PDB file of C-alpha atoms and ligand atoms in Angstrom:
ATOM      1  CA  MET A   1      11.593   7.638 -14.358  1.00 97.00           C
ATOM      2  CA  ARG A   2       8.081   8.953 -13.801  1.00 98.00           C
ATOM      3  CA  LEU A   3       5.358   6.562 -12.566  1.00 98.00           C
ATOM      4  CA  ASP A   4       1.643   7.373 -12.508  1.00 98.00           C
ATOM      5  CA  VAL A   5      -0.918   5.031 -10.990  1.00 98.00           C
ATOM      6  CA  VAL A   6      -4.677   5.582 -11.290  1.00 98.00           C
ATOM      7  CA  THR A   7      -6.600   3.476  -8.757  1.00 98.00           C
ATOM      8  CA  ILE A   8      -9.689   3.401  -6.545  1.00 98.00           C
ATOM      9  CA  PHE A   9      -7.414   2.322  -3.650  1.00 98.00           C
ATOM     10  CA  PRO A  10      -4.576   4.875  -3.431  1.00 98.00           C
ATOM     11  CA  GLU A  11      -3.671   3.538   0.042  1.00 98.00           C
ATOM     12  CA  TYR A  12      -2.917   0.142  -1.547  1.00 98.00           C
ATOM     13  CA  LEU A  13       0.116   1.808  -3.162  1.00 98.00           C
ATOM     14  CA  GLU A  14       1.603   2.906   0.201  1.00 97.00           C
ATOM     15  CA  PRO A  15       4.357   0.254  -0.066  1.00 96.00           C
ATOM     16  CA  LEU A  16       5.823   2.433  -2.833  1.00 95.00           C
ATOM     17  CA  ASN A  17       7.141   4.598   0.051  1.00 93.00           C
ATOM     18  CA  VAL A  18       9.061   1.709   1.608  1.00 94.00           C
ATOM     19  CA  SER A  19      12.363  -0.082   1.066  1.00 93.00           C
ATOM     20  CA  LEU A  20      14.066  -0.028  -2.312  1.00 93.00           C
ATOM     21  CA  VAL A  21      11.295   1.780  -4.216  1.00 94.00           C
ATOM     22  CA  GLY A  22      10.905   4.277  -1.348  1.00 94.00           C
ATOM     23  CA  LYS A  23      14.644   4.990  -1.406  1.00 93.00           C
ATOM     24  CA  ALA A  24      14.609   5.405  -5.190  1.00 95.00           C
ATOM     25  CA  ARG A  25      11.833   7.983  -4.711  1.00 94.00           C
ATOM     26  CA  ALA A  26      13.708   9.762  -1.946  1.00 93.00           C
ATOM     27  CA  ARG A  27      16.795   9.949  -4.173  1.00 93.00           C
ATOM     28  CA  GLY A  28      14.782  11.365  -7.063  1.00 94.00           C
ATOM     29  CA  VAL A  29      15.366   8.347  -9.336  1.00 96.00           C
ATOM     30  CA  LEU A  30      11.610   7.642  -9.301  1.00 97.00           C
ATOM     31  CA  ASP A  31       8.934  10.322  -9.454  1.00 97.00           C
ATOM     32  CA  VAL A  32       5.690   8.629  -8.326  1.00 97.00           C
ATOM     33  CA  HIS A  33       2.175  10.062  -8.689  1.00 98.00           C
ATOM     34  CA  VAL A  34      -0.805   8.105  -7.332  1.00 98.00           C
ATOM     35  CA  HIS A  35      -4.253   9.331  -8.398  1.00 98.00           C
ATOM     36  CA  ASP A  36      -7.668   8.442  -6.941  1.00 98.00           C
ATOM     37  CA  LEU A  37      -9.954   7.462  -9.825  1.00 98.00           C
ATOM     38  CA  ARG A  38     -12.989   8.606  -7.816  1.00 98.00           C
ATOM     39  CA  GLU A  39     -11.808  12.211  -8.166  1.00 98.00           C
ATOM     40  CA  TRP A  40     -13.213  11.972 -11.667  1.00 98.00           C
ATOM     41  CA  THR A  41     -16.728  10.864 -10.630  1.00 98.00           C
ATOM     42  CA  TYR A  42     -19.529  13.380 -10.192  1.00 98.00           C
ATOM     43  CA  ASP A  43     -22.456  11.414  -8.694  1.00 98.00           C
ATOM     44  CA  ARG A  44     -23.301  11.044  -5.019  1.00 98.00           C
ATOM     45  CA  HIS A  45     -21.939   7.493  -4.841  1.00 98.00           C
ATOM     46  CA  ASN A  46     -18.715   8.160  -6.780  1.00 98.00           C
ATOM     47  CA  THR A  47     -19.638   5.375  -9.161  1.00 98.00           C
ATOM     48  CA  VAL A  48     -16.801   3.853 -11.205  1.00 98.00           C
ATOM     49  CA  ASP A  49     -18.517   0.666 -12.450  1.00 98.00           C
ATOM     50  CA  ASP A  50     -21.659  -0.526 -14.204  1.00 98.00           C
ATOM     51  CA  THR A  51     -23.231  -3.765 -15.465  1.00 98.00           C
ATOM     52  CA  PRO A  52     -21.691  -5.443 -18.521  1.00 97.00           C
ATOM     53  CA  TYR A  53     -23.295  -5.159 -21.951  1.00 98.00           C
ATOM     54  CA  GLY A  54     -24.269  -8.633 -23.090  1.00 98.00           C
ATOM     55  CA  GLY A  55     -24.940  -9.724 -19.511  1.00 98.00           C
ATOM     56  CA  GLY A  56     -22.865 -11.917 -17.268  1.00 96.00           C
ATOM     57  CA  PRO A  57     -21.577 -11.718 -13.728  1.00 96.00           C
ATOM     58  CA  GLY A  58     -19.589  -8.860 -12.202  1.00 96.00           C
ATOM     59  CA  MET A  59     -19.234  -5.210 -13.058  1.00 97.00           C
ATOM     60  CA  VAL A  60     -17.178  -3.308 -15.623  1.00 98.00           C
ATOM     61  CA  MET A  61     -15.244  -0.087 -14.936  1.00 98.00           C
ATOM     62  CA  LYS A  62     -16.792   2.881 -16.730  1.00 98.00           C
ATOM     63  CA  THR A  63     -15.194   4.834 -19.576  1.00 98.00           C
ATOM     64  CA  GLU A  64     -15.726   8.419 -18.345  1.00 98.00           C
ATOM     65  CA  PRO A  65     -13.778   8.413 -15.041  1.00 98.00           C
ATOM     66  CA  TRP A  66     -10.879   6.534 -16.676  1.00 98.00           C
ATOM     67  CA  GLY A  67     -10.839   8.888 -19.674  1.00 98.00           C
ATOM     68  CA  GLU A  68     -10.704  11.995 -17.509  1.00 98.00           C
ATOM     69  CA  ALA A  69      -8.194  10.492 -15.064  1.00 98.00           C
ATOM     70  CA  LEU A  70      -5.835   9.471 -17.861  1.00 98.00           C
ATOM     71  CA  ASP A  71      -6.185  12.799 -19.716  1.00 98.00           C
ATOM     72  CA  THR A  72      -5.374  14.694 -16.511  1.00 98.00           C
ATOM     73  CA  SER A  73      -2.438  12.450 -15.541  1.00 98.00           C
ATOM     74  CA  LEU A  74      -1.007  12.686 -19.048  1.00 98.00           C
ATOM     75  CA  ALA A  75      -1.408  16.478 -19.211  1.00 98.00           C
ATOM     76  CA  ASP A  76       0.252  16.796 -15.798  1.00 98.00           C
ATOM     77  CA  GLY A  77       3.202  14.646 -16.850  1.00 98.00           C
ATOM     78  CA  TYR A  78       3.689  16.406 -20.187  1.00 98.00           C
ATOM     79  CA  GLU A  79       3.573  19.767 -18.403  1.00 98.00           C
ATOM     80  CA  ALA A  80       6.263  18.534 -15.994  1.00 98.00           C
ATOM     81  CA  GLY A  81       8.457  17.723 -18.999  1.00 97.00           C
ATOM     82  CA  ALA A  82       7.973  13.933 -19.169  1.00 97.00           C
ATOM     83  CA  HIS A  83       7.464  12.345 -22.565  1.00 96.00           C
ATOM     84  CA  SER A  84       6.750   8.998 -24.275  1.00 95.00           C
ATOM     85  CA  PRO A  85       4.564   7.392 -21.605  1.00 98.00           C
ATOM     86  CA  VAL A  86       3.855   3.674 -21.803  1.00 98.00           C
ATOM     87  CA  LEU A  87       0.402   2.649 -20.588  1.00 98.00           C
ATOM     88  CA  VAL A  88       0.837  -0.493 -18.465  1.00 99.00           C
ATOM     89  CA  VAL A  89      -2.473  -2.313 -18.001  1.00 98.00           C
ATOM     90  CA  PRO A  90      -2.352  -5.107 -15.398  1.00 98.00           C
ATOM     91  CA  THR A  91      -4.775  -7.857 -16.352  1.00 98.00           C
ATOM     92  CA  PRO A  92      -4.828 -11.662 -16.125  1.00 97.00           C
ATOM     93  CA  SER A  93      -5.404 -11.557 -19.914  1.00 97.00           C
ATOM     94  CA  GLY A  94      -2.111  -9.746 -20.553  1.00 98.00           C
ATOM     95  CA  ARG A  95       1.273 -10.995 -21.748  1.00 98.00           C
ATOM     96  CA  PRO A  96       3.309 -12.678 -19.016  1.00 98.00           C
ATOM     97  CA  PHE A  97       5.473 -10.365 -16.923  1.00 98.00           C
ATOM     98  CA  THR A  98       9.057 -11.604 -17.238  1.00 97.00           C
ATOM     99  CA  GLN A  99      12.516 -10.314 -16.361  1.00 96.00           C
ATOM    100  CA  GLU A 100      12.900  -9.463 -20.035  1.00 97.00           C
ATOM    101  CA  LEU A 101       9.842  -7.203 -19.922  1.00 98.00           C
ATOM    102  CA  ALA A 102      11.080  -5.670 -16.638  1.00 98.00           C
ATOM    103  CA  VAL A 103      14.398  -4.810 -18.344  1.00 97.00           C
ATOM    104  CA  GLU A 104      12.518  -3.341 -21.304  1.00 98.00           C
ATOM    105  CA  LEU A 105      10.226  -1.220 -19.107  1.00 98.00           C
ATOM    106  CA  SER A 106      13.197  -0.020 -17.039  1.00 98.00           C
ATOM    107  CA  THR A 107      14.484   1.860 -20.107  1.00 98.00           C
ATOM    108  CA  GLU A 108      11.248   3.857 -20.468  1.00 98.00           C
ATOM    109  CA  PRO A 109      11.055   7.398 -19.082  1.00 98.00           C
ATOM    110  CA  TRP A 110       7.421   7.203 -17.960  1.00 98.00           C
ATOM    111  CA  LEU A 111       5.024   4.370 -17.014  1.00 98.00           C
ATOM    112  CA  LEU A 112       1.307   4.999 -16.448  1.00 98.00           C
ATOM    113  CA  PHE A 113      -0.454   2.113 -14.666  1.00 99.00           C
ATOM    114  CA  THR A 114      -4.205   1.402 -14.778  1.00 98.00           C
ATOM    115  CA  PRO A 115      -4.936  -1.259 -12.123  1.00 98.00           C
ATOM    116  CA  ALA A 116      -8.595  -2.311 -12.410  1.00 97.00           C
ATOM    117  CA  ARG A 117     -11.070  -3.907 -10.016  1.00 89.00           C
ATOM    118  CA  TYR A 118     -14.168  -5.905 -10.898  1.00 84.00           C
ATOM    119  CA  GLU A 119     -14.194  -7.528 -14.367  1.00 93.00           C
ATOM    120  CA  GLY A 120     -11.846  -4.917 -15.847  1.00 97.00           C
ATOM    121  CA  ILE A 121     -12.088  -1.618 -17.730  1.00 98.00           C
ATOM    122  CA  ASP A 122     -14.450  -0.935 -20.646  1.00 98.00           C
ATOM    123  CA  ARG A 123     -12.325  -1.947 -23.663  1.00 98.00           C
ATOM    124  CA  ARG A 124     -12.879   1.361 -25.438  1.00 98.00           C
ATOM    125  CA  VAL A 125     -10.603   3.092 -22.915  1.00 98.00           C
ATOM    126  CA  ILE A 126      -7.609   0.897 -23.778  1.00 98.00           C
ATOM    127  CA  ASP A 127      -8.353   1.127 -27.526  1.00 98.00           C
ATOM    128  CA  GLU A 128      -8.640   4.930 -27.322  1.00 98.00           C
ATOM    129  CA  TYR A 129      -5.233   5.425 -25.674  1.00 98.00           C
ATOM    130  CA  ALA A 130      -3.610   2.773 -27.861  1.00 98.00           C
ATOM    131  CA  THR A 131      -4.043   5.198 -30.778  1.00 98.00           C
ATOM    132  CA  ARG A 132      -1.653   7.619 -29.025  1.00 97.00           C
ATOM    133  CA  LEU A 133       0.501   5.596 -26.627  1.00 98.00           C
ATOM    134  CA  ARG A 134       2.303   2.300 -26.462  1.00 98.00           C
ATOM    135  CA  VAL A 135       0.035   0.023 -24.438  1.00 98.00           C
ATOM    136  CA  VAL A 136       1.317  -3.125 -22.699  1.00 98.00           C
ATOM    137  CA  GLU A 137      -1.227  -5.434 -21.096  1.00 98.00           C
ATOM    138  CA  VAL A 138       0.614  -7.459 -18.472  1.00 98.00           C
ATOM    139  CA  SER A 139      -0.230 -10.495 -16.339  1.00 98.00           C
ATOM    140  CA  ILE A 140       1.966 -11.290 -13.344  1.00 98.00           C
ATOM    141  CA  GLY A 141       0.926 -14.954 -13.290  1.00 98.00           C
ATOM    142  CA  ASP A 142      -1.705 -17.536 -14.073  1.00 97.00           C
ATOM    143  CA  TYR A 143      -4.052 -16.670 -11.235  1.00 97.00           C
ATOM    144  CA  VAL A 144      -6.722 -14.015 -10.761  1.00 96.00           C
ATOM    145  CA  LEU A 145      -6.208 -11.253  -8.204  1.00 97.00           C
ATOM    146  CA  ALA A 146      -9.039  -9.156  -6.798  1.00 96.00           C
ATOM    147  CA  GLY A 147      -7.476  -6.144  -8.522  1.00 97.00           C
ATOM    148  CA  GLY A 148      -4.407  -4.944 -10.389  1.00 98.00           C
ATOM    149  CA  GLU A 149      -2.819  -2.932  -7.541  1.00 98.00           C
ATOM    150  CA  ALA A 150      -0.700  -5.840  -6.250  1.00 98.00           C
ATOM    151  CA  ALA A 151       0.496  -6.360  -9.834  1.00 98.00           C
ATOM    152  CA  VAL A 152       1.550  -2.691  -9.999  1.00 98.00           C
ATOM    153  CA  LEU A 153       3.635  -3.210  -6.848  1.00 98.00           C
ATOM    154  CA  VAL A 154       5.246  -6.327  -8.316  1.00 98.00           C
ATOM    155  CA  ILE A 155       6.049  -4.703 -11.662  1.00 98.00           C
ATOM    156  CA  THR A 156       7.321  -1.503 -10.037  1.00 98.00           C
ATOM    157  CA  GLU A 157       9.666  -3.360  -7.705  1.00 97.00           C
ATOM    158  CA  ALA A 158      11.088  -5.500 -10.518  1.00 97.00           C
ATOM    159  CA  VAL A 159      11.612  -2.407 -12.707  1.00 98.00           C
ATOM    160  CA  ALA A 160      12.907  -0.033 -10.000  1.00 97.00           C
ATOM    161  CA  ARG A 161      15.743  -2.302  -8.896  1.00 96.00           C
ATOM    162  CA  LEU A 162      17.080  -2.209 -12.466  1.00 96.00           C
ATOM    163  CA  LEU A 163      17.297   1.600 -12.609  1.00 96.00           C
ATOM    164  CA  PRO A 164      20.825   2.980 -12.493  1.00 93.00           C
ATOM    165  CA  GLY A 165      21.870   3.890  -8.961  1.00 86.00           C
ATOM    166  CA  VAL A 166      19.077   2.014  -7.162  1.00 88.00           C
ATOM    167  CA  LEU A 167      20.880  -1.186  -6.158  1.00 85.00           C
ATOM    168  CA  GLY A 168      24.125  -0.607  -4.275  1.00 73.00           C
ATOM    169  CA  ASN A 169      26.070  -2.955  -6.520  1.00 65.00           C
ATOM    170  CA  ALA A 170      25.588  -2.559 -10.275  1.00 61.00           C
ATOM    171  CA  GLU A 171      26.622  -6.215 -10.705  1.00 63.00           C
ATOM    172  CA  SER A 172      23.800  -7.405  -8.441  1.00 69.00           C
ATOM    173  CA  HIS A 173      21.374  -8.159 -11.227  1.00 77.00           C
ATOM    174  CA  ARG A 174      23.894  -9.720 -13.595  1.00 67.00           C
ATOM    175  CA  ASP A 175      23.318 -13.176 -12.051  1.00 67.00           C
ATOM    176  CA  ASP A 176      19.595 -12.776 -11.367  1.00 79.00           C
ATOM    177  CA  SER A 177      17.492 -15.820 -12.108  1.00 77.00           C
ATOM    178  CA  PHE A 178      15.948 -15.070 -15.525  1.00 82.00           C
ATOM    179  CA  ALA A 179      18.446 -12.281 -16.333  1.00 72.00           C
ATOM    180  CA  PRO A 180      18.617 -12.199 -20.135  1.00 67.00           C
ATOM    181  CA  GLY A 181      21.626 -14.313 -21.127  1.00 58.00           C
ATOM    182  CA  ALA A 182      22.342 -15.346 -17.536  1.00 44.00           C
ATOM    183  CA  MET A 183      23.549 -18.903 -16.965  1.00 49.00           C
ATOM    184  CA  ALA A 184      21.484 -20.202 -19.853  1.00 63.00           C
ATOM    185  CA  ASN A 185      18.407 -18.962 -17.931  1.00 85.00           C
ATOM    186  CA  LEU A 186      18.765 -21.177 -14.904  1.00 93.00           C
ATOM    187  CA  LEU A 187      17.353 -20.454 -11.462  1.00 96.00           C
ATOM    188  CA  GLU A 188      19.889 -19.209  -8.945  1.00 96.00           C
ATOM    189  CA  GLY A 189      21.241 -21.810  -6.536  1.00 96.00           C
ATOM    190  CA  PRO A 190      21.456 -21.548  -2.731  1.00 97.00           C
ATOM    191  CA  VAL A 191      23.464 -18.863  -0.911  1.00 97.00           C
ATOM    192  CA  PHE A 192      25.185 -18.859   2.507  1.00 98.00           C
ATOM    193  CA  THR A 193      26.684 -16.345   4.943  1.00 98.00           C
ATOM    194  CA  LYS A 194      28.310 -16.346   8.397  1.00 97.00           C
ATOM    195  CA  PRO A 195      28.403 -18.073  10.858  1.00 98.00           C
ATOM    196  CA  PRO A 196      30.257 -21.051   9.305  1.00 97.00           C
ATOM    197  CA  GLU A 197      28.201 -23.482  11.387  1.00 98.00           C
ATOM    198  CA  TRP A 198      24.564 -23.165  12.496  1.00 98.00           C
ATOM    199  CA  ARG A 199      22.650 -25.895  14.382  1.00 98.00           C
ATOM    200  CA  GLY A 200      25.224 -28.408  13.242  1.00 98.00           C
ATOM    201  CA  ARG A 201      24.913 -27.337   9.599  1.00 98.00           C
ATOM    202  CA  ALA A 202      28.140 -26.424   7.824  1.00 98.00           C
ATOM    203  CA  ILE A 203      28.874 -24.432   4.661  1.00 98.00           C
ATOM    204  CA  PRO A 204      29.650 -26.498   1.535  1.00 98.00           C
ATOM    205  CA  ASP A 205      33.462 -26.928   1.578  1.00 98.00           C
ATOM    206  CA  VAL A 206      33.928 -25.646  -1.947  1.00 98.00           C
ATOM    207  CA  LEU A 207      32.663 -22.169  -0.965  1.00 98.00           C
ATOM    208  CA  LEU A 208      35.477 -21.921   1.607  1.00 98.00           C
ATOM    209  CA  SER A 209      38.140 -23.180  -0.834  1.00 98.00           C
ATOM    210  CA  GLY A 210      38.913 -19.818  -2.443  1.00 98.00           C
ATOM    211  CA  HIS A 211      39.063 -21.656  -5.783  1.00 98.00           C
ATOM    212  CA  HIS A 212      37.027 -19.405  -8.087  1.00 98.00           C
ATOM    213  CA  GLY A 213      36.780 -21.924 -10.924  1.00 98.00           C
ATOM    214  CA  LYS A 214      35.495 -24.685  -8.654  1.00 98.00           C
ATOM    215  CA  ILE A 215      33.066 -22.299  -6.949  1.00 98.00           C
ATOM    216  CA  ALA A 216      31.648 -21.175 -10.300  1.00 97.00           C
ATOM    217  CA  ARG A 217      31.240 -24.810 -11.394  1.00 97.00           C
ATOM    218  CA  TRP A 218      29.558 -25.776  -8.104  1.00 98.00           C
ATOM    219  CA  ARG A 219      27.152 -22.836  -8.387  1.00 98.00           C
ATOM    220  CA  ARG A 220      26.246 -23.825 -11.925  1.00 97.00           C
ATOM    221  CA  ASP A 221      25.640 -27.453 -10.880  1.00 97.00           C
ATOM    222  CA  GLN A 222      23.408 -26.245  -8.038  1.00 97.00           C
ATOM    223  CA  ALA A 223      21.550 -23.966 -10.427  1.00 96.00           C
ATOM    224  CA  PHE A 224      20.920 -26.936 -12.739  1.00 96.00           C
ATOM    225  CA  ALA A 225      19.679 -29.066  -9.837  1.00 96.00           C
ATOM    226  CA  ARG A 226      17.227 -26.406  -8.661  1.00 97.00           C
ATOM    227  CA  THR A 227      16.024 -25.627 -12.169  1.00 96.00           C
ATOM    228  CA  ALA A 228      15.507 -29.315 -12.974  1.00 95.00           C
ATOM    229  CA  LEU A 229      13.411 -29.674  -9.831  1.00 96.00           C
ATOM    230  CA  ASN A 230      11.322 -26.492  -9.961  1.00 97.00           C
ATOM    231  CA  ARG A 231      11.358 -25.342 -13.593  1.00 96.00           C
ATOM    232  CA  PRO A 232      12.356 -28.149 -15.994  1.00 95.00           C
ATOM    233  CA  ASP A 233      10.676 -26.131 -18.763  1.00 95.00           C
ATOM    234  CA  LEU A 234      13.525 -23.578 -18.550  1.00 94.00           C
ATOM    235  CA  ILE A 235      16.075 -26.289 -19.349  1.00 95.00           C
ATOM    236  CA  GLU A 236      13.942 -27.658 -22.175  1.00 94.00           C
ATOM    237  CA  ARG A 237      13.837 -24.168 -23.709  1.00 91.00           C
ATOM    238  CA  CYS A 238      17.651 -23.754 -23.790  1.00 91.00           C
ATOM    239  CA  GLU A 239      19.651 -24.091 -26.992  1.00 89.00           C
ATOM    240  CA  ALA A 240      22.031 -27.064 -26.756  1.00 87.00           C
ATOM    241  CA  SER A 241      24.943 -24.695 -27.402  1.00 88.00           C
ATOM    242  CA  ALA A 242      24.286 -23.144 -23.960  1.00 89.00           C
ATOM    243  CA  PHE A 243      25.646 -26.327 -22.325  1.00 92.00           C
ATOM    244  CA  ASP A 244      29.272 -27.409 -21.933  1.00 93.00           C
ATOM    245  CA  LYS A 245      30.483 -30.987 -21.404  1.00 94.00           C
ATOM    246  CA  LYS A 246      30.069 -30.900 -17.626  1.00 95.00           C
ATOM    247  CA  ASP A 247      26.568 -29.371 -17.995  1.00 95.00           C
ATOM    248  CA  ARG A 248      25.591 -32.308 -20.190  1.00 94.00           C
ATOM    249  CA  GLU A 249      26.832 -34.778 -17.602  1.00 95.00           C
ATOM    250  CA  ILE A 250      24.863 -33.021 -14.872  1.00 95.00           C
ATOM    251  CA  LEU A 251      21.757 -32.912 -17.067  1.00 95.00           C
ATOM    252  CA  SER A 252      22.031 -36.629 -17.681  1.00 95.00           C
ATOM    253  CA  ILE A 253      22.265 -37.291 -13.924  1.00 95.00           C
ATOM    254  CA  LEU A 254      19.210 -35.045 -13.415  1.00 95.00           C
ATOM    255  CA  GLY A 255      17.184 -37.134 -15.870  1.00 95.00           C
ATOM    256  CA  PHE A 256      17.458 -35.061 -19.053  1.00 94.00           C
ATOM    257  CA  ALA A 257      18.427 -36.512 -22.435  1.00 94.00           C
ATOM    258  CA  PRO A 258      19.353 -34.735 -25.690  1.00 92.00           C
ATOM    259  CA  GLU A 259      17.015 -34.908 -28.654  1.00 90.00           C
ATOM    260  CA  PRO A 260      18.362 -35.131 -32.215  1.00 85.00           C
ATOM    261  CA  GLY A 261      17.596 -31.375 -32.507  1.00 78.00           C
ATOM    262  CA  GLY A 262      20.023 -30.782 -29.641  1.00 78.00           C
ATOM    263  CA  ARG A 263      17.707 -29.579 -26.883  1.00 91.00           C
ATOM    264  CA  PHE A 264      17.506 -31.469 -23.609  1.00 93.00           C
ATOM    265  CA  TRP A 265      14.222 -33.007 -22.516  1.00 93.00           C
ATOM    266  CA  ARG A 266      13.284 -34.600 -19.261  1.00 92.00           C
ATOM    267  CA  ARG A 267      13.213 -38.376 -19.669  1.00 85.00           C
ATOM    268  CA  PRO A 268       9.808 -39.643 -18.656  1.00 79.00           C
ATOM    269  CA  THR A 269       9.943 -41.479 -15.328  1.00 71.00           C
ATOM    270  CA  ALA A 270       8.660 -45.050 -15.077  1.00 66.00           C
ATOM    271  CA  VAL A 271       5.376 -43.763 -13.587  1.00 65.00           C
ATOM    272  CA  GLU A 272       4.757 -41.322 -16.449  1.00 58.00           C
ATOM    273  CA  GLU A 273       5.507 -43.896 -19.148  1.00 54.00           C
TER     274      GLU A 273
HETATM  275  N1  ADE B   1      -5.428  -8.456 -12.159  1.00 57.68           N
HETATM  276  C1  ADE B   1      -6.046  -9.566 -11.709  1.00 57.68           C
HETATM  277  N2  ADE B   1      -5.246 -10.650 -11.841  1.00 57.68           N
HETATM  278  C2  ADE B   1      -4.084 -10.210 -12.397  1.00 57.68           C
HETATM  279  C3  ADE B   1      -2.884 -10.845 -12.794  1.00 57.68           C
HETATM  280  N3  ADE B   1      -2.693 -12.169 -12.660  1.00 57.68           N
HETATM  281  N4  ADE B   1      -1.918 -10.084 -13.340  1.00 57.68           N
HETATM  282  C4  ADE B   1      -2.092  -8.764 -13.502  1.00 57.68           C
HETATM  283  N5  ADE B   1      -3.198  -8.108 -13.144  1.00 57.68           N
HETATM  284  C5  ADE B   1      -4.195  -8.820 -12.604  1.00 57.68           C
END
């Protein structure tokens, strides 16, 4: 997979040389190109922003440097034999970044990222490239970062670990929290490793039992407990058919009740009522 990133802070992307993404690069699974947007400015101050039309606070990134930077990056990639780039635009106004979108992006041959600073990029740039490329505007969460570079790192890491040959064990992402179809989209429960006792804390007996059926059931119960606590919305979104008899019992203990439609909803507590 080829990755291009156009940014005014190329050094912010240094983590792409480290750990899993760094190894994927070293192995040739990822071909990363980071470009300095200011290379496409021609004034003394290397200006990339200007005041917004219509007024208001903050600055807007200018069309010309972005247009030239994207044209050059695209030409370079096409010349190197890449094709079908997807333009990934990190913005708090984008669609939520999910595991599903990570899986989808991991099947693309080429991602071109446009992390912005200030109030964002002049809209005409996105509209211009949308006539030629698939454009995905992506938000990594309901908060506002100072710029999109951290979002590029997040998206890249989530995508890179899904590429064939990047994780040691191909099964590793089968049970990921949020993996499409995984455990009715529950969060993963707790994990343990050696030593068997630490500061007086033991390992749950069932994990030492060697009984695969019981271990699987225990893990599922733990996943329900954690999901009910941290993300009850994930349980409320599940089809009722995703739950077996034991799941329903656990859900009842955790304070969820079935609706006539079949989905499970958290029963309001006395305080909420
Ligand atoms: N840029 C600023 N905030 C962002 C967010 N939440 N997601 C993606 N890009 C951003």
